[in-house]
Amino acid sequence: MRALQPICLIGFSVTVSASFWLADIASGSHTLMPHWLGTLTWLQFSLAALFMLGAWAGSAVGNPLSDYRWILLTGIIIRLVLIPVDSYTSNDIDRYLWDGSVAVAGYDPYRTSPDSTEAAPLREHWPTPPEHARYATVYPPLAIATFAAVASVGPDYAHISWKLLTTAAGMLTLMLAVQLLSRAGRLRHLALVALSPILILETGVGAHLDSLSTLAVTAALLSLQQRRYVWVGILIGIGTLYKLLPVFLLLPVLCSLPLRQSARTIGAAAATVVSGYASAVLIGMQPIGVISTFFEKWRFGSPLFNLLESVLSGSMLIAVIILLLTAGAILIYRMGSHRQIPAMQWSLALPLLLSPVVFPWYLMILVPLTALAPNAFFIGWLCVLPLTYEVLGGFASDRSWMPASWPLITLAVVWITALVYGSLSGKFPKLRKTPGADLAG
């Protein structure tokens, strides 16, 4: 298997570098029609995932970093190569910079939508996606502050500045993951981070805000491994001030640490989040956003929610989701005292499993935890969810957003297969202590 690794690394590099070609197709400057963009994008993610898995299977069993130098070097170089690539997987960068420009101009991004009259002069220099025109921002305060810092350099340099920022976040995440895996004795799983298509393409092409929340969570995991509990809370709080998902890590932290340490961690996280929101309020913002409107409008990438919504509606749907969240939280709490890493994985996964919207980049935050304790369910989810990019073909060619059902069916089959395999092989998380169940190894 190790002889196959160089081939996988070369194949991975070529596949990811095809982003330059796909960006040309998306812009209309290539002879291939934009309606092929969706098919080519999910093929790119799928091939890259296969090469990543091949490199992982061919990795050495030892723990010296020198055994994985080519995997690490490939991961570093390909991240740098993608800096000049225009985004073809989403238009979120334009939204980020619009929100930042609104804040720089002195308006409240939480009350100022792109189609608002007072912000009309900004649209000349900061175009926004048409589908976002009616909605104010959905992002937490630290995200807005970061958008504003980047937008302050002006429209000519803001785009590349944002790409440089997300690339730097991606590189730091990789470096911290090396330390995290090395200290846990699990560098053999480095390929799952260094060559992760979700991490690399959603950072280098999509340039998503999730790259910053993923960095915060990876740093929190390393701090937890080092028993720096206050910093664990601060970093989880910082991650939550970028995207809300990291806050769900507090549940397994609460049940896996002694009372004093968990209180310090949760207290530090709460103080960080409250400080962020209070600061926004003090400067005249109303940091609530339109997250409920977002969830009402979008339905994407969620097989379980689609199934529930097809048989339930209204208050019954909400009640069942709350019941499932509660039951899941109880199981995670029980699991966390004996199986720290699986509890963290499922704690972050639970709200995504029941969310009406799961874009591929939402899973970035799961990658470092998956590398710490590889699991067929999470690896399958990370590899298969990008099939939903098939929707890009219609969107790029005639602005129609018509997601097909086959990616969700495929994902559901992969989930069920992984769960059955895990149950039969004894690898499905159980409520008892097993080797490799915590960050210490």
Coordinates of C-alpha atoms in Angstrom, one line a residue:
M1 CA 0.0 0.0 0.0
R2 CA 2.9 2.4 0.7
A3 CA 4.0 2.1 -2.9
L4 CA 0.7 3.5 -3.9
Q5 CA 1.0 6.7 -1.8
P6 CA 3.1 8.7 -4.3
I7 CA 0.6 8.0 -7.0
C8 CA -2.2 9.2 -4.7
L9 CA -0.4 12.3 -3.8
I10 CA 0.2 13.2 -7.5
G11 CA -3.4 12.4 -8.4
F12 CA -4.6 14.4 -5.5
S13 CA -2.5 17.4 -6.5
V14 CA -3.7 17.3 -10.1
T15 CA -7.3 16.9 -9.1
V16 CA -7.3 19.8 -6.8
S17 CA -5.3 22.0 -9.2
A18 CA -8.2 21.5 -11.7
S19 CA -9.8 24.3 -9.7
F20 CA -8.2 26.8 -12.1
W21 CA -10.1 25.1 -15.0
L22 CA -13.4 24.9 -13.1
A23 CA -13.1 28.6 -12.2
D24 CA -12.8 29.4 -15.9
I25 CA -15.8 27.3 -16.7
A26 CA -17.8 29.1 -14.0
S27 CA -16.8 32.5 -15.3
G28 CA -17.8 31.6 -18.8
S29 CA -14.4 32.1 -20.3
H30 CA -14.0 28.4 -21.2
T31 CA -15.5 26.7 -24.1
L32 CA -17.1 24.1 -21.9
M33 CA -20.6 25.3 -20.9
P34 CA -21.3 26.3 -17.3
H35 CA -24.0 23.6 -16.9
W36 CA -21.2 21.1 -16.6
L37 CA -19.9 22.9 -13.5
G38 CA -21.9 20.9 -11.0
T39 CA -20.9 17.5 -12.4
L40 CA -17.2 18.4 -12.6
T41 CA -17.2 19.9 -9.1
W42 CA -18.6 16.8 -7.4
L43 CA -16.3 14.6 -9.5
Q44 CA -13.4 16.7 -8.4
F45 CA -14.3 16.3 -4.7
S46 CA -14.9 12.6 -5.1
L47 CA -11.6 11.9 -6.9
A48 CA -9.7 14.0 -4.3
A49 CA -11.4 12.0 -1.5
L50 CA -10.4 8.7 -3.1
F51 CA -6.8 9.9 -3.4
M52 CA -6.9 11.1 0.2
L53 CA -8.1 7.7 1.4
G54 CA -5.4 6.0 -0.7
A55 CA -2.7 8.2 0.8
W56 CA -4.1 7.5 4.3
A57 CA -4.2 3.7 3.7
G58 CA -0.6 3.8 2.6
S59 CA 0.6 5.8 5.6
A60 CA 3.2 4.4 7.9
V61 CA 2.1 3.0 11.3
G62 CA 4.8 4.9 13.3
N63 CA 4.5 8.4 14.8
P64 CA 7.7 10.3 13.6
L65 CA 6.7 13.3 11.5
S66 CA 9.4 12.5 9.0
D67 CA 7.3 9.4 8.0
Y68 CA 4.6 11.8 6.8
R69 CA 6.6 14.6 5.3
W70 CA 5.3 14.1 1.7
I71 CA 1.7 14.2 2.9
L72 CA 2.3 17.3 4.9
L73 CA 4.3 19.0 2.1
T74 CA 1.6 18.2 -0.4
G75 CA -1.1 19.6 1.9
I76 CA 0.9 22.8 2.4
I77 CA 1.8 23.4 -1.3
I78 CA -1.7 22.8 -2.6
R79 CA -3.2 25.2 -0.1
L80 CA -0.8 27.9 -1.4
V81 CA -1.5 27.1 -5.0
L82 CA -5.3 27.8 -4.6
I83 CA -4.9 31.4 -3.4
P84 CA -5.5 33.0 -6.8
V85 CA -8.4 30.7 -7.7
D86 CA -11.8 32.5 -8.0
S87 CA -14.6 30.8 -6.0
Y88 CA -16.9 28.6 -8.1
T89 CA -18.6 26.7 -5.3
S90 CA -20.4 29.6 -3.7
N91 CA -20.6 33.4 -3.7
D92 CA -20.2 33.7 0.0
I93 CA -17.1 35.9 -0.3
D94 CA -19.2 38.7 -1.8
R95 CA -21.7 38.4 1.0
Y96 CA -18.9 38.6 3.6
L97 CA -17.4 41.7 2.1
W98 CA -20.8 43.3 1.7
D99 CA -21.5 42.8 5.4
G100 CA -18.1 44.2 6.2
S101 CA -18.5 47.2 4.0
V102 CA -21.9 48.0 5.7
A103 CA -20.2 47.9 9.1
V104 CA -17.3 50.1 7.9
A105 CA -19.8 52.6 6.5
G106 CA -21.4 52.9 9.9
Y107 CA -24.6 51.0 9.3
D108 CA -25.8 48.0 11.3
P109 CA -25.4 44.8 9.2
Y110 CA -28.1 43.2 11.3
R111 CA -30.6 45.7 10.2
T112 CA -29.3 46.7 6.8
S113 CA -30.1 44.4 3.9
P114 CA -28.4 44.7 0.5
D115 CA -31.5 46.1 -1.1
S116 CA -32.0 48.8 1.6
T117 CA -32.2 52.4 0.4
E118 CA -29.6 53.8 2.8
A119 CA -27.0 51.3 1.6
A120 CA -27.6 51.9 -2.1
P121 CA -24.3 53.8 -2.6
L122 CA -22.3 50.8 -1.4
R123 CA -23.7 48.5 -4.0
E124 CA -21.7 50.3 -6.7
H125 CA -18.4 49.0 -5.2
W126 CA -19.6 46.0 -3.2
P127 CA -21.9 43.9 -5.4
T128 CA -24.0 41.3 -3.6
P129 CA -25.6 38.0 -4.7
P130 CA -29.2 38.6 -5.9
E131 CA -30.5 35.8 -3.7
H132 CA -29.2 37.6 -0.6
A133 CA -30.7 41.0 -1.5
R134 CA -33.6 41.0 1.0
Y135 CA -31.8 39.6 4.0
A136 CA -29.6 41.3 6.7
T137 CA -26.6 39.3 7.9
V138 CA -26.8 36.0 9.8
Y139 CA -23.2 36.0 11.1
P140 CA -22.1 36.5 14.8
P141 CA -20.3 39.6 15.9
L142 CA -16.6 38.5 15.6
A143 CA -17.4 37.4 12.0
I144 CA -18.7 40.9 11.2
A145 CA -15.7 42.5 12.8
T146 CA -13.4 40.3 10.6
F147 CA -15.4 41.1 7.5
A148 CA -15.1 44.8 8.3
A149 CA -11.4 44.6 8.9
V150 CA -10.9 43.0 5.5
A151 CA -13.4 45.4 3.7
S152 CA -11.6 48.4 5.1
V153 CA -8.7 47.8 2.7
G154 CA -11.1 48.7 -0.2
P155 CA -12.9 46.8 -2.9
D156 CA -9.7 46.5 -5.1
Y157 CA -7.8 44.4 -2.5
A158 CA -10.5 43.0 -0.2
H159 CA -11.1 39.8 -2.2
I160 CA -7.5 38.7 -2.2
S161 CA -7.1 39.8 1.4
W162 CA -9.9 37.6 2.4
K163 CA -8.4 34.7 0.5
L164 CA -5.1 35.2 2.2
L165 CA -6.8 35.3 5.6
T166 CA -8.7 32.0 5.0
T167 CA -5.5 30.4 3.6
A168 CA -3.6 31.4 6.6
A169 CA -6.3 30.0 8.8
G170 CA -6.2 26.7 6.9
M171 CA -2.4 26.5 7.2
L172 CA -2.6 27.2 10.9
T173 CA -5.3 24.5 11.3
L174 CA -3.0 22.0 9.6
M175 CA 0.0 22.9 11.8
L176 CA -2.1 22.6 15.0
A177 CA -3.6 19.3 13.7
V178 CA 0.0 18.0 13.3
Q179 CA 0.7 18.8 17.0
L180 CA -2.7 17.4 18.1
L181 CA -2.2 14.1 16.3
S182 CA 1.4 13.8 17.2
R183 CA 0.7 14.2 20.9
A184 CA -2.1 11.7 20.7
G185 CA 0.1 9.2 18.8
R186 CA -2.1 9.3 15.8
L187 CA 0.0 10.9 13.0
R188 CA -0.9 8.0 10.8
H189 CA -4.2 9.8 10.3
L190 CA -2.6 13.0 9.1
A191 CA -3.7 12.5 5.5
L192 CA -7.3 13.0 6.7
V193 CA -6.5 16.6 7.6
A194 CA -3.6 17.5 5.3
L195 CA -5.4 16.2 2.2
S196 CA -9.0 16.7 3.2
P197 CA -10.9 18.0 0.1
I198 CA -13.5 19.6 2.4
L199 CA -10.7 21.6 4.2
I200 CA -8.6 22.4 1.2
L201 CA -11.3 23.3 -1.4
E202 CA -13.7 25.0 1.0
T203 CA -10.9 27.1 2.3
G204 CA -8.9 27.7 -0.9
V205 CA -11.8 28.0 -3.4
G206 CA -14.9 28.7 -1.3
A207 CA -12.9 30.8 1.2
H208 CA -15.6 30.2 3.8
L209 CA -15.8 31.7 7.2
D210 CA -15.8 28.2 8.6
S211 CA -12.1 28.1 8.1
L212 CA -11.8 30.5 11.0
S213 CA -14.2 28.6 13.3
T214 CA -12.4 25.3 12.4
L215 CA -9.1 26.9 13.4
A216 CA -10.6 28.0 16.7
V217 CA -11.9 24.5 17.4
T218 CA -8.6 22.8 16.5
A219 CA -6.8 25.2 18.8
A220 CA -9.4 24.4 21.5
L221 CA -8.8 20.6 21.1
L222 CA -5.0 21.1 21.4
S223 CA -5.5 23.2 24.6
L224 CA -7.8 20.5 26.0
Q225 CA -5.1 18.0 25.3
Q226 CA -2.6 20.3 27.1
R227 CA -5.1 20.7 30.0
R228 CA -5.3 24.5 29.5
Y229 CA -9.0 24.6 30.4
V230 CA -9.6 28.3 30.4
W231 CA -8.1 28.6 26.9
V232 CA -10.4 25.7 25.8
G233 CA -13.4 27.8 26.8
I234 CA -12.0 31.0 25.3
L235 CA -11.3 29.3 22.0
I236 CA -14.7 27.6 21.9
G237 CA -16.2 31.0 22.5
I238 CA -14.1 32.6 19.7
G239 CA -15.3 29.8 17.4
T240 CA -18.9 30.5 18.4
L241 CA -18.4 34.2 17.6
Y242 CA -17.6 33.1 14.1
K243 CA -20.2 30.4 13.6
L244 CA -22.6 29.0 16.2
L245 CA -21.8 25.3 15.9
P246 CA -18.6 25.2 18.1
V247 CA -20.8 26.0 21.2
F248 CA -22.1 22.4 21.0
L249 CA -18.6 21.2 22.1
L250 CA -19.4 22.4 25.6
L251 CA -21.7 19.5 26.3
P252 CA -19.0 16.8 26.0
V253 CA -16.5 19.1 27.8
L254 CA -19.0 19.3 30.7
C255 CA -19.3 15.6 31.1
S256 CA -15.7 14.6 30.4
L257 CA -14.0 16.9 32.8
P258 CA -14.1 17.1 36.6
L259 CA -16.5 19.7 38.0
R260 CA -13.9 22.4 38.6
Q261 CA -12.3 22.2 35.2
S262 CA -15.6 22.0 33.4
A263 CA -16.8 25.1 35.3
R264 CA -13.7 27.0 34.3
T265 CA -14.0 26.0 30.7
I266 CA -17.7 26.8 30.4
G267 CA -17.3 30.0 32.3
A268 CA -14.5 31.2 30.0
A269 CA -16.6 30.3 26.9
A270 CA -19.7 32.1 28.3
A271 CA -17.6 35.2 29.1
T272 CA -16.1 35.2 25.7
V273 CA -19.4 34.9 23.9
V274 CA -21.2 37.4 26.1
S275 CA -18.3 39.9 25.6
G276 CA -18.5 39.6 21.9
Y277 CA -22.3 40.2 21.7
A278 CA -22.1 42.9 24.4
S279 CA -19.5 44.8 22.4
A280 CA -21.7 44.7 19.3
V281 CA -24.6 46.0 21.3
L282 CA -22.5 48.8 22.8
I283 CA -21.6 50.2 19.4
G284 CA -25.2 50.3 18.4
M285 CA -25.8 46.9 16.6
Q286 CA -28.6 44.5 17.2
P287 CA -26.6 41.2 16.8
I288 CA -29.5 38.9 16.3
G289 CA -29.4 38.4 12.5
V290 CA -32.0 36.6 10.4
I291 CA -31.0 33.0 11.2
S292 CA -34.6 31.9 11.5
T293 CA -35.4 33.4 8.1
F294 CA -32.4 31.6 6.6
F295 CA -33.6 28.2 7.9
E296 CA -37.2 28.9 6.7
K297 CA -35.9 29.7 3.2
W298 CA -33.3 27.0 2.5
R299 CA -33.5 23.3 2.3
F300 CA -30.3 21.6 1.3
G301 CA -28.0 18.7 2.0
S302 CA -30.0 17.1 4.9
P303 CA -31.5 13.6 4.3
L304 CA -32.8 13.2 7.8
F305 CA -34.6 16.6 7.9
N306 CA -36.0 16.0 4.5
L307 CA -37.4 12.7 5.7
L308 CA -38.9 14.3 8.8
E309 CA -40.4 17.2 6.8
S310 CA -42.0 14.8 4.3
V311 CA -44.1 13.1 7.1
L312 CA -44.4 15.9 9.6
S313 CA -45.1 19.6 9.5
G314 CA -45.5 22.7 11.6
S315 CA -45.4 22.3 15.4
M316 CA -45.2 18.5 15.2
L317 CA -42.0 18.8 13.1
I318 CA -40.5 21.2 15.6
A319 CA -41.5 19.0 18.5
V320 CA -39.9 15.9 17.0
I321 CA -36.7 17.7 16.3
I322 CA -36.5 19.1 19.8
L323 CA -37.2 15.5 21.1
L324 CA -34.4 14.1 19.0
L325 CA -32.0 16.8 20.0
T326 CA -32.8 16.1 23.7
A327 CA -32.4 12.4 23.3
G328 CA -29.1 12.9 21.4
A329 CA -27.8 15.3 24.0
I330 CA -28.5 12.7 26.8
L331 CA -26.7 10.0 24.9
I332 CA -23.8 12.3 24.2
Y333 CA -23.6 13.3 27.9
R334 CA -23.5 9.7 28.9
M335 CA -20.9 8.9 26.3
G336 CA -18.7 11.8 27.1
S337 CA -17.5 10.6 30.5
H338 CA -15.9 7.5 28.9
R339 CA -15.5 8.3 25.2
Q340 CA -14.4 11.9 24.8
I341 CA -13.6 12.1 21.1
P342 CA -16.7 10.3 19.9
A343 CA -18.8 12.4 22.2
M344 CA -17.3 15.5 20.6
Q345 CA -17.9 14.2 17.1
W346 CA -21.5 13.4 17.7
S347 CA -22.0 16.7 19.6
L348 CA -21.0 18.7 16.6
A349 CA -22.8 16.3 14.2
L350 CA -26.2 16.2 16.0
P351 CA -27.4 19.8 15.1
L352 CA -26.2 19.3 11.5
L353 CA -28.0 16.0 11.2
L354 CA -31.3 17.7 12.2
S355 CA -30.7 21.0 10.4
P356 CA -32.7 21.8 7.2
V357 CA -29.5 23.2 5.6
V358 CA -26.1 21.4 5.5
F359 CA -23.7 22.9 2.9
P360 CA -20.5 20.9 2.4
W361 CA -18.4 23.5 4.2
Y362 CA -20.4 23.1 7.4
L363 CA -18.5 19.8 7.9
M364 CA -15.0 21.5 8.0
I365 CA -15.2 21.6 11.8
L366 CA -15.6 17.8 11.9
V367 CA -12.3 17.1 10.1
P368 CA -9.8 17.4 12.9
L369 CA -12.0 15.3 15.2
T370 CA -12.4 12.7 12.5
A371 CA -8.7 12.4 12.1
L372 CA -8.3 11.9 15.9
A373 CA -10.7 8.9 15.8
P374 CA -11.6 7.8 12.2
N375 CA -15.1 6.6 11.9
A376 CA -16.8 5.2 8.8
F377 CA -19.9 7.4 9.4
F378 CA -18.0 10.7 9.5
I379 CA -15.5 9.8 6.8
G380 CA -18.5 8.7 4.5
W381 CA -20.3 12.0 5.3
L382 CA -17.3 14.1 4.5
C383 CA -16.6 12.3 1.2
V384 CA -20.2 12.0 0.0
L385 CA -21.9 15.4 1.0
P386 CA -20.0 17.2 -1.8
L387 CA -22.2 15.3 -4.3
T388 CA -24.7 18.0 -3.5
Y389 CA -22.6 20.3 -5.7
E390 CA -24.4 18.9 -8.7
V391 CA -26.8 21.8 -8.2
L392 CA -24.1 24.2 -9.4
G393 CA -24.7 23.3 -13.1
G394 CA -28.2 24.8 -13.2
F395 CA -27.2 27.7 -11.0
A396 CA -24.2 28.6 -13.1
S397 CA -26.0 28.3 -16.4
D398 CA -29.4 30.0 -15.7
R399 CA -29.5 30.9 -12.0
S400 CA -31.9 28.1 -11.2
W401 CA -31.5 26.4 -7.8
M402 CA -32.9 22.9 -8.2
P403 CA -31.1 20.3 -6.0
A404 CA -31.5 16.7 -7.2
S405 CA -32.5 14.0 -4.7
W406 CA -29.9 11.4 -5.7
P407 CA -27.1 12.9 -3.6
L408 CA -29.3 12.8 -0.5
I409 CA -30.3 9.2 -1.2
T410 CA -26.6 8.3 -1.7
L411 CA -25.7 10.0 1.6
A412 CA -28.5 8.2 3.4
V413 CA -27.3 4.8 2.1
V414 CA -23.7 5.6 3.1
W415 CA -24.9 6.6 6.6
I416 CA -27.0 3.4 7.1
T417 CA -24.2 1.2 5.7
A418 CA -21.6 2.9 8.0
L419 CA -23.9 2.5 11.1
V420 CA -24.6 -1.2 10.3
Y421 CA -20.9 -1.8 9.7
G422 CA -20.0 -0.1 13.0
S423 CA -22.6 -2.1 14.9
L424 CA -21.5 -5.4 13.5
S425 CA -17.8 -4.8 13.9
G426 CA -18.1 -3.3 17.4
K427 CA -16.8 0.0 16.2
F428 CA -20.0 2.0 16.8
P429 CA -19.6 4.3 19.8
K430 CA -20.6 2.6 23.1
L431 CA -21.2 4.0 26.5
R432 CA -18.0 2.5 27.9
K433 CA -14.3 3.2 27.9
T434 CA -12.3 1.9 24.9
P435 CA -8.8 2.6 23.8
G436 CA -8.3 5.8 21.8
A437 CA -11.5 7.3 23.2
D438 CA -9.9 10.5 24.5
L439 CA -7.4 13.1 23.4
A440 CA -4.6 11.6 25.4
G441 CA -4.7 8.4 23.4

